Amino acid sequence: IEKRFIDRISTIMVTAESDAGVLQDVYDGLKYVTIKNLPSKKWKPPENNPLLRDYLDIHSGAHIFLYQGMIHAGRGILTVIDLLDHFKDAHAVFLGEGPFLKEAKKHVDKKALSERVHFLGMVPYSKLLNYTSGASIGFSLIEPLSLSYKQALPNKIFEYALSGIPVISTDFPEMDNVIKEF
């Protein structure tokens, strides 16, 4: 589809400069505009919103490790779960669904962590950041499975930031640039 229609395009929108670079290498002279897919400030929740803790009955002294987004292989899901071995008073919360969910739940059962790992499924966007702001830290641990993954700039990074929680991400160029700058 791309090859068929690329000559009809005057300008392409990308969310990261590296995407534009790849496309320009393939399609010489392609014009582009970069538009960051940022959440609106109107969604900014109160910091330390108790909604997540109250919903899961997690005491205020426990850390909450958050992953939000599609539950896919290569997104660091098992790594977040494995961190609970080192942080005995922490919980991991996953907001989202996807094809790797069954594998993630098997991993939780194998490690006997069902009391500390919570899969909440999809959350309406209008409520998402209210849950997000109650976490201690947000994770975006994308594995280098493809060029697309290596150049990823997930919305969750911006959503974590707007919610006032720190971010741990893979050291890939686009995520690294945003985290270092902001």
PDB file of C-alpha atoms in Angstrom, residues 34-107:
ATOM      1  CA  THR A  34       6.633  15.886  13.142  1.00  0.00           C
ATOM      2  CA  ILE A  35       3.606  15.875  15.422  1.00  0.00           C
ATOM      3  CA  LYS A  36       4.073  14.483  18.922  1.00  0.00           C
ATOM      4  CA  ASN A  37       1.084  12.480  20.077  1.00  0.00           C
ATOM      5  CA  LEU A  38       0.798  14.227  23.439  1.00  0.00           C
ATOM      6  CA  PRO A  39      -2.107  13.913  25.814  1.00  0.00           C
ATOM      7  CA  SER A  40      -4.054  17.113  26.356  1.00  0.00           C
ATOM      8  CA  LYS A  41      -3.461  19.031  29.586  1.00  0.00           C
ATOM      9  CA  LYS A  42      -7.201  18.762  30.159  1.00  0.00           C
ATOM     10  CA  TRP A  43      -6.569  15.102  31.129  1.00  0.00           C
ATOM     11  CA  LYS A  44      -4.021  16.064  33.821  1.00  0.00           C
ATOM     12  CA  PRO A  45      -5.055  14.264  37.010  1.00  0.00           C
ATOM     13  CA  PRO A  46      -4.320  15.275  40.570  1.00  0.00           C
ATOM     14  CA  GLU A  47      -0.914  13.929  41.625  1.00  0.00           C
ATOM     15  CA  ASN A  48      -0.877  10.896  43.909  1.00  0.00           C
ATOM     16  CA  ASN A  49      -4.509  10.198  43.104  1.00  0.00           C
ATOM     17  CA  PRO A  50      -5.630   7.466  45.552  1.00  0.00           C
ATOM     18  CA  LEU A  51      -7.947   5.813  43.008  1.00  0.00           C
ATOM     19  CA  LEU A  52      -5.531   2.986  42.132  1.00  0.00           C
ATOM     20  CA  ARG A  53      -4.527   2.265  45.744  1.00  0.00           C
ATOM     21  CA  ASP A  54      -8.111   2.375  46.942  1.00  0.00           C
ATOM     22  CA  TYR A  55      -9.360   0.162  44.132  1.00  0.00           C
ATOM     23  CA  LEU A  56      -6.687  -2.496  44.800  1.00  0.00           C
ATOM     24  CA  ASP A  57      -6.470  -1.958  48.573  1.00  0.00           C
ATOM     25  CA  ILE A  58      -2.714  -1.289  48.432  1.00  0.00           C
ATOM     26  CA  HIS A  59      -1.348   0.492  51.504  1.00  0.00           C
ATOM     27  CA  SER A  60       0.301   3.886  51.091  1.00  0.00           C
ATOM     28  CA  GLY A  61       3.807   2.623  51.873  1.00  0.00           C
ATOM     29  CA  ALA A  62       3.890   0.090  49.021  1.00  0.00           C
ATOM     30  CA  HIS A  63       5.363   1.006  45.649  1.00  0.00           C
ATOM     31  CA  ILE A  64       3.224   0.523  42.567  1.00  0.00           C
ATOM     32  CA  PHE A  65       5.029  -0.375  39.330  1.00  0.00           C
ATOM     33  CA  LEU A  66       2.777   0.495  36.397  1.00  0.00           C
ATOM     34  CA  TYR A  67       2.645  -0.681  32.829  1.00  0.00           C
ATOM     35  CA  GLN A  68      -0.133   0.646  30.629  1.00  0.00           C
ATOM     36  CA  GLY A  69      -0.739  -0.287  27.045  1.00  0.00           C
ATOM     37  CA  MET A  70      -1.035  -3.379  24.921  1.00  0.00           C
ATOM     38  CA  ILE A  71       0.111  -6.590  26.592  1.00  0.00           C
ATOM     39  CA  HIS A  72       2.486  -7.866  23.879  1.00  0.00           C
ATOM     40  CA  ALA A  73       5.683  -9.894  23.918  1.00  0.00           C
ATOM     41  CA  GLY A  74       8.686  -7.608  23.740  1.00  0.00           C
ATOM     42  CA  ARG A  75       7.205  -4.909  25.975  1.00  0.00           C
ATOM     43  CA  GLY A  76       9.037  -5.785  29.199  1.00  0.00           C
ATOM     44  CA  ILE A  77       5.986  -7.296  30.887  1.00  0.00           C
ATOM     45  CA  LEU A  78       7.900 -10.194  32.464  1.00  0.00           C
ATOM     46  CA  THR A  79      10.697  -7.852  33.552  1.00  0.00           C
ATOM     47  CA  VAL A  80       8.252  -5.702  35.521  1.00  0.00           C
ATOM     48  CA  ILE A  81       6.857  -8.838  37.182  1.00  0.00           C
ATOM     49  CA  ASP A  82      10.370 -10.114  37.963  1.00  0.00           C
ATOM     50  CA  LEU A  83      11.236  -6.822  39.694  1.00  0.00           C
ATOM     51  CA  LEU A  84       8.909  -7.857  42.500  1.00  0.00           C
ATOM     52  CA  ASP A  85      11.555 -10.418  43.546  1.00  0.00           C
ATOM     53  CA  HIS A  86      13.752  -7.451  44.519  1.00  0.00           C
ATOM     54  CA  PHE A  87      11.060  -5.129  45.877  1.00  0.00           C
ATOM     55  CA  LYS A  88       9.159  -7.193  48.406  1.00  0.00           C
ATOM     56  CA  ASP A  89       6.640  -4.490  49.325  1.00  0.00           C
ATOM     57  CA  ALA A  90       5.831  -3.497  45.739  1.00  0.00           C
ATOM     58  CA  HIS A  91       2.921  -4.316  43.457  1.00  0.00           C
ATOM     59  CA  ALA A  92       2.831  -4.453  39.659  1.00  0.00           C
ATOM     60  CA  VAL A  93      -0.254  -3.123  37.896  1.00  0.00           C
ATOM     61  CA  PHE A  94      -1.015  -3.691  34.219  1.00  0.00           C
ATOM     62  CA  LEU A  95      -3.620  -1.561  32.473  1.00  0.00           C
ATOM     63  CA  GLY A  96      -4.389  -3.045  29.076  1.00  0.00           C
ATOM     64  CA  GLU A  97      -5.043  -6.245  27.223  1.00  0.00           C
ATOM     65  CA  GLY A  98      -3.367  -8.187  24.457  1.00  0.00           C
ATOM     66  CA  PRO A  99      -2.135 -11.490  23.116  1.00  0.00           C
ATOM     67  CA  PHE A 100       0.639 -11.878  25.723  1.00  0.00           C
ATOM     68  CA  LEU A 101      -1.760 -11.665  28.678  1.00  0.00           C
ATOM     69  CA  LYS A 102      -2.108 -15.423  29.105  1.00  0.00           C
ATOM     70  CA  GLU A 103       1.692 -15.872  29.126  1.00  0.00           C
ATOM     71  CA  ALA A 104       2.087 -13.040  31.650  1.00  0.00           C
ATOM     72  CA  LYS A 105      -0.507 -14.593  33.971  1.00  0.00           C
ATOM     73  CA  LYS A 106       1.256 -17.983  33.742  1.00  0.00           C
ATOM     74  CA  HIS A 107       4.494 -16.252  34.762  1.00  0.00           C
TER      75      HIS A 107
END
